[in-house]
Amino acid sequence: MVLERAEITIKRGKMDEFLDVLVEQAIPLTQTFTGIISFTALRGEEDADNVMFLAEWQSIEAHLESRPEPAHAKFRELVLPFVSAAKTTVHFHSVKSVRPV
């Protein structure tokens, strides 16, 4: 499993419109991405214009395979017009997971 973290800043005054597009159109597309396990979108507490995407993938290869797919391209097409800045997207693999009893 690989966890992808992408962080974006939404243009001022566009968050409400962005969230509508994200929830109603973009997030449903993620369910069709090759190799996706889960997708979560989070809004910043300290900076409400920031959004983080966390995507769990079966592997980095599966993620790369999904990038040229029409649904992935449509996701970017829907999201990018609202973005004013983005941090470098990074990928992590698990070292160890535990859950409190």
mmCIF file with all atom_site columns, C-alpha atoms in Angstrom:
data_model
loop_
_atom_site.group_PDB
_atom_site.id
_atom_site.type_symbol
_atom_site.label_atom_id
_atom_site.label_alt_id
_atom_site.label_comp_id
_atom_site.label_asym_id
_atom_site.label_entity_id
_atom_site.label_seq_id
_atom_site.pdbx_PDB_ins_code
_atom_site.Cartn_x
_atom_site.Cartn_y
_atom_site.Cartn_z
_atom_site.occupancy
_atom_site.B_iso_or_equiv
_atom_site.pdbx_formal_charge
_atom_site.auth_seq_id
_atom_site.auth_comp_id
_atom_site.auth_asym_id
_atom_site.auth_atom_id
_atom_site.pdbx_PDB_model_num
ATOM 1   C CA . MET A 1 1   ? 0.000   0.000  0.000   1.00 0.00 ? 1   MET A CA 1
ATOM 2   C CA . VAL A 1 2   ? 1.142   3.540  -0.819  1.00 0.00 ? 2   VAL A CA 1
ATOM 3   C CA . LEU A 1 3   ? -0.318  6.701  0.702   1.00 0.00 ? 3   LEU A CA 1
ATOM 4   C CA . GLU A 1 4   ? -0.280  9.803  -1.460  1.00 0.00 ? 4   GLU A CA 1
ATOM 5   C CA . ARG A 1 5   ? -0.513  13.266 0.122   1.00 0.00 ? 5   ARG A CA 1
ATOM 6   C CA . ALA A 1 6   ? -1.361  16.274 -2.029  1.00 0.00 ? 6   ALA A CA 1
ATOM 7   C CA . GLU A 1 7   ? -1.960  19.740 -0.588  1.00 0.00 ? 7   GLU A CA 1
ATOM 8   C CA . ILE A 1 8   ? -3.505  22.638 -2.469  1.00 0.00 ? 8   ILE A CA 1
ATOM 9   C CA . THR A 1 9   ? -4.509  26.208 -1.704  1.00 0.00 ? 9   THR A CA 1
ATOM 10  C CA . ILE A 1 10  ? -7.850  27.323 -3.083  1.00 0.00 ? 10  ILE A CA 1
ATOM 11  C CA . LYS A 1 11  ? -8.254  30.772 -4.640  1.00 0.00 ? 11  LYS A CA 1
ATOM 12  C CA . ARG A 1 12  ? -9.719  33.358 -2.259  1.00 0.00 ? 12  ARG A CA 1
ATOM 13  C CA . GLY A 1 13  ? -13.501 33.434 -2.307  1.00 0.00 ? 13  GLY A CA 1
ATOM 14  C CA . LYS A 1 14  ? -13.762 30.166 -4.264  1.00 0.00 ? 14  LYS A CA 1
ATOM 15  C CA . MET A 1 15  ? -13.868 27.595 -1.436  1.00 0.00 ? 15  MET A CA 1
ATOM 16  C CA . ASP A 1 16  ? -17.649 27.136 -1.327  1.00 0.00 ? 16  ASP A CA 1
ATOM 17  C CA . GLU A 1 17  ? -17.851 26.631 -5.095  1.00 0.00 ? 17  GLU A CA 1
ATOM 18  C CA . PHE A 1 18  ? -14.799 24.344 -4.973  1.00 0.00 ? 18  PHE A CA 1
ATOM 19  C CA . LEU A 1 19  ? -16.297 22.184 -2.225  1.00 0.00 ? 19  LEU A CA 1
ATOM 20  C CA . ASP A 1 20  ? -19.525 21.784 -4.216  1.00 0.00 ? 20  ASP A CA 1
ATOM 21  C CA . VAL A 1 21  ? -17.604 20.644 -7.307  1.00 0.00 ? 21  VAL A CA 1
ATOM 22  C CA . LEU A 1 22  ? -15.293 18.460 -5.237  1.00 0.00 ? 22  LEU A CA 1
ATOM 23  C CA . VAL A 1 23  ? -18.044 16.632 -3.354  1.00 0.00 ? 23  VAL A CA 1
ATOM 24  C CA . GLU A 1 24  ? -20.593 16.359 -6.156  1.00 0.00 ? 24  GLU A CA 1
ATOM 25  C CA . GLN A 1 25  ? -18.343 15.694 -9.155  1.00 0.00 ? 25  GLN A CA 1
ATOM 26  C CA . ALA A 1 26  ? -14.648 15.117 -8.421  1.00 0.00 ? 26  ALA A CA 1
ATOM 27  C CA . ILE A 1 27  ? -14.656 12.735 -5.448  1.00 0.00 ? 27  ILE A CA 1
ATOM 28  C CA . PRO A 1 28  ? -17.091 10.281 -7.074  1.00 0.00 ? 28  PRO A CA 1
ATOM 29  C CA . LEU A 1 29  ? -14.595 9.932  -9.949  1.00 0.00 ? 29  LEU A CA 1
ATOM 30  C CA . THR A 1 30  ? -11.930 8.618  -7.550  1.00 0.00 ? 30  THR A CA 1
ATOM 31  C CA . GLN A 1 31  ? -13.939 5.436  -7.027  1.00 0.00 ? 31  GLN A CA 1
ATOM 32  C CA . THR A 1 32  ? -13.069 4.411  -10.593 1.00 0.00 ? 32  THR A CA 1
ATOM 33  C CA . PHE A 1 33  ? -9.300  5.048  -10.410 1.00 0.00 ? 33  PHE A CA 1
ATOM 34  C CA . THR A 1 34  ? -7.242  1.922  -11.077 1.00 0.00 ? 34  THR A CA 1
ATOM 35  C CA . GLY A 1 35  ? -5.645  0.671  -7.871  1.00 0.00 ? 35  GLY A CA 1
ATOM 36  C CA . ILE A 1 36  ? -7.300  3.107  -5.467  1.00 0.00 ? 36  ILE A CA 1
ATOM 37  C CA . ILE A 1 37  ? -8.130  1.804  -2.003  1.00 0.00 ? 37  ILE A CA 1
ATOM 38  C CA . SER A 1 38  ? -9.476  5.003  -0.433  1.00 0.00 ? 38  SER A CA 1
ATOM 39  C CA . PHE A 1 39  ? -9.628  8.746  -0.996  1.00 0.00 ? 39  PHE A CA 1
ATOM 40  C CA . THR A 1 40  ? -10.088 11.434 1.657   1.00 0.00 ? 40  THR A CA 1
ATOM 41  C CA . ALA A 1 41  ? -10.290 15.211 1.287   1.00 0.00 ? 41  ALA A CA 1
ATOM 42  C CA . LEU A 1 42  ? -9.545  17.370 4.334   1.00 0.00 ? 42  LEU A CA 1
ATOM 43  C CA . ARG A 1 43  ? -9.923  21.127 4.833   1.00 0.00 ? 43  ARG A CA 1
ATOM 44  C CA . GLY A 1 44  ? -7.360  23.023 6.880   1.00 0.00 ? 44  GLY A CA 1
ATOM 45  C CA . GLU A 1 45  ? -8.192  24.145 10.402  1.00 0.00 ? 45  GLU A CA 1
ATOM 46  C CA . GLU A 1 46  ? -5.583  26.891 10.737  1.00 0.00 ? 46  GLU A CA 1
ATOM 47  C CA . ASP A 1 47  ? -5.801  27.918 7.084   1.00 0.00 ? 47  ASP A CA 1
ATOM 48  C CA . ALA A 1 48  ? -9.294  27.308 5.726   1.00 0.00 ? 48  ALA A CA 1
ATOM 49  C CA . ASP A 1 49  ? -8.088  27.885 2.142   1.00 0.00 ? 49  ASP A CA 1
ATOM 50  C CA . ASN A 1 50  ? -5.943  24.721 2.298   1.00 0.00 ? 50  ASN A CA 1
ATOM 51  C CA . VAL A 1 51  ? -7.163  21.292 1.249   1.00 0.00 ? 51  VAL A CA 1
ATOM 52  C CA . MET A 1 52  ? -5.272  18.020 1.608   1.00 0.00 ? 52  MET A CA 1
ATOM 53  C CA . PHE A 1 53  ? -6.004  14.898 -0.376  1.00 0.00 ? 53  PHE A CA 1
ATOM 54  C CA . LEU A 1 54  ? -4.984  11.512 1.032   1.00 0.00 ? 54  LEU A CA 1
ATOM 55  C CA . ALA A 1 55  ? -5.222  8.645  -1.424  1.00 0.00 ? 55  ALA A CA 1
ATOM 56  C CA . GLU A 1 56  ? -4.381  5.053  -0.570  1.00 0.00 ? 56  GLU A CA 1
ATOM 57  C CA . TRP A 1 57  ? -3.173  3.049  -3.554  1.00 0.00 ? 57  TRP A CA 1
ATOM 58  C CA . GLN A 1 58  ? -2.468  -0.649 -3.966  1.00 0.00 ? 58  GLN A CA 1
ATOM 59  C CA . SER A 1 59  ? 1.003   0.319  -5.220  1.00 0.00 ? 59  SER A CA 1
ATOM 60  C CA . ILE A 1 60  ? 2.873   3.202  -6.790  1.00 0.00 ? 60  ILE A CA 1
ATOM 61  C CA . GLU A 1 61  ? 2.622   1.347  -10.104 1.00 0.00 ? 61  GLU A CA 1
ATOM 62  C CA . ALA A 1 62  ? -1.183  1.228  -9.819  1.00 0.00 ? 62  ALA A CA 1
ATOM 63  C CA . HIS A 1 63  ? -1.250  4.939  -9.079  1.00 0.00 ? 63  HIS A CA 1
ATOM 64  C CA . LEU A 1 64  ? 0.913   5.743  -12.082 1.00 0.00 ? 64  LEU A CA 1
ATOM 65  C CA . GLU A 1 65  ? -1.283  3.503  -14.249 1.00 0.00 ? 65  GLU A CA 1
ATOM 66  C CA . SER A 1 66  ? -4.360  5.499  -13.220 1.00 0.00 ? 66  SER A CA 1
ATOM 67  C CA . ARG A 1 67  ? -2.950  8.940  -14.091 1.00 0.00 ? 67  ARG A CA 1
ATOM 68  C CA . PRO A 1 68  ? -3.715  8.855  -17.854 1.00 0.00 ? 68  PRO A CA 1
ATOM 69  C CA . GLU A 1 69  ? -7.209  7.399  -17.349 1.00 0.00 ? 69  GLU A CA 1
ATOM 70  C CA . PRO A 1 70  ? -10.140 9.620  -18.378 1.00 0.00 ? 70  PRO A CA 1
ATOM 71  C CA . ALA A 1 71  ? -11.583 9.764  -14.836 1.00 0.00 ? 71  ALA A CA 1
ATOM 72  C CA . HIS A 1 72  ? -8.259  10.912 -13.392 1.00 0.00 ? 72  HIS A CA 1
ATOM 73  C CA . ALA A 1 73  ? -7.918  13.562 -16.109 1.00 0.00 ? 73  ALA A CA 1
ATOM 74  C CA . LYS A 1 74  ? -11.480 14.746 -15.441 1.00 0.00 ? 74  LYS A CA 1
ATOM 75  C CA . PHE A 1 75  ? -10.722 14.987 -11.688 1.00 0.00 ? 75  PHE A CA 1
ATOM 76  C CA . ARG A 1 76  ? -7.788  17.307 -12.443 1.00 0.00 ? 76  ARG A CA 1
ATOM 77  C CA . GLU A 1 77  ? -9.896  19.280 -14.927 1.00 0.00 ? 77  GLU A CA 1
ATOM 78  C CA . LEU A 1 78  ? -12.521 19.897 -12.226 1.00 0.00 ? 78  LEU A CA 1
ATOM 79  C CA . VAL A 1 79  ? -10.092 20.770 -9.419  1.00 0.00 ? 79  VAL A CA 1
ATOM 80  C CA . LEU A 1 80  ? -7.303  22.765 -11.072 1.00 0.00 ? 80  LEU A CA 1
ATOM 81  C CA . PRO A 1 81  ? -9.314  25.919 -11.943 1.00 0.00 ? 81  PRO A CA 1
ATOM 82  C CA . PHE A 1 82  ? -9.769  26.542 -8.196  1.00 0.00 ? 82  PHE A CA 1
ATOM 83  C CA . VAL A 1 83  ? -6.115  26.069 -7.224  1.00 0.00 ? 83  VAL A CA 1
ATOM 84  C CA . SER A 1 84  ? -3.884  29.066 -6.508  1.00 0.00 ? 84  SER A CA 1
ATOM 85  C CA . ALA A 1 85  ? -0.907  27.052 -5.181  1.00 0.00 ? 85  ALA A CA 1
ATOM 86  C CA . ALA A 1 86  ? 0.143   23.474 -4.539  1.00 0.00 ? 86  ALA A CA 1
ATOM 87  C CA . LYS A 1 87  ? 2.785   21.786 -2.442  1.00 0.00 ? 87  LYS A CA 1
ATOM 88  C CA . THR A 1 88  ? 4.818   18.944 -3.879  1.00 0.00 ? 88  THR A CA 1
ATOM 89  C CA . THR A 1 89  ? 2.791   15.733 -3.860  1.00 0.00 ? 89  THR A CA 1
ATOM 90  C CA . VAL A 1 90  ? 4.507   12.987 -1.881  1.00 0.00 ? 90  VAL A CA 1
ATOM 91  C CA . HIS A 1 91  ? 4.050   9.238  -1.457  1.00 0.00 ? 91  HIS A CA 1
ATOM 92  C CA . PHE A 1 92  ? 4.645   7.078  1.616   1.00 0.00 ? 92  PHE A CA 1
ATOM 93  C CA . HIS A 1 93  ? 4.688   3.361  2.260   1.00 0.00 ? 93  HIS A CA 1
ATOM 94  C CA . SER A 1 94  ? 3.856   1.757  5.581   1.00 0.00 ? 94  SER A CA 1
ATOM 95  C CA . VAL A 1 95  ? 6.535   0.902  8.085   1.00 0.00 ? 95  VAL A CA 1
ATOM 96  C CA . LYS A 1 96  ? 4.165   -0.320 10.799  1.00 0.00 ? 96  LYS A CA 1
ATOM 97  C CA . SER A 1 97  ? 0.577   0.338  11.808  1.00 0.00 ? 97  SER A CA 1
ATOM 98  C CA . VAL A 1 98  ? -1.033  -0.137 15.209  1.00 0.00 ? 98  VAL A CA 1
ATOM 99  C CA . ARG A 1 99  ? -4.491  0.532  16.545  1.00 0.00 ? 99  ARG A CA 1
ATOM 100 C CA . PRO A 1 100 ? -5.181  1.283  20.201  1.00 0.00 ? 100 PRO A CA 1
ATOM 101 C CA . VAL A 1 101 ? -7.025  -1.471 21.995  1.00 0.00 ? 101 VAL A CA 1
#
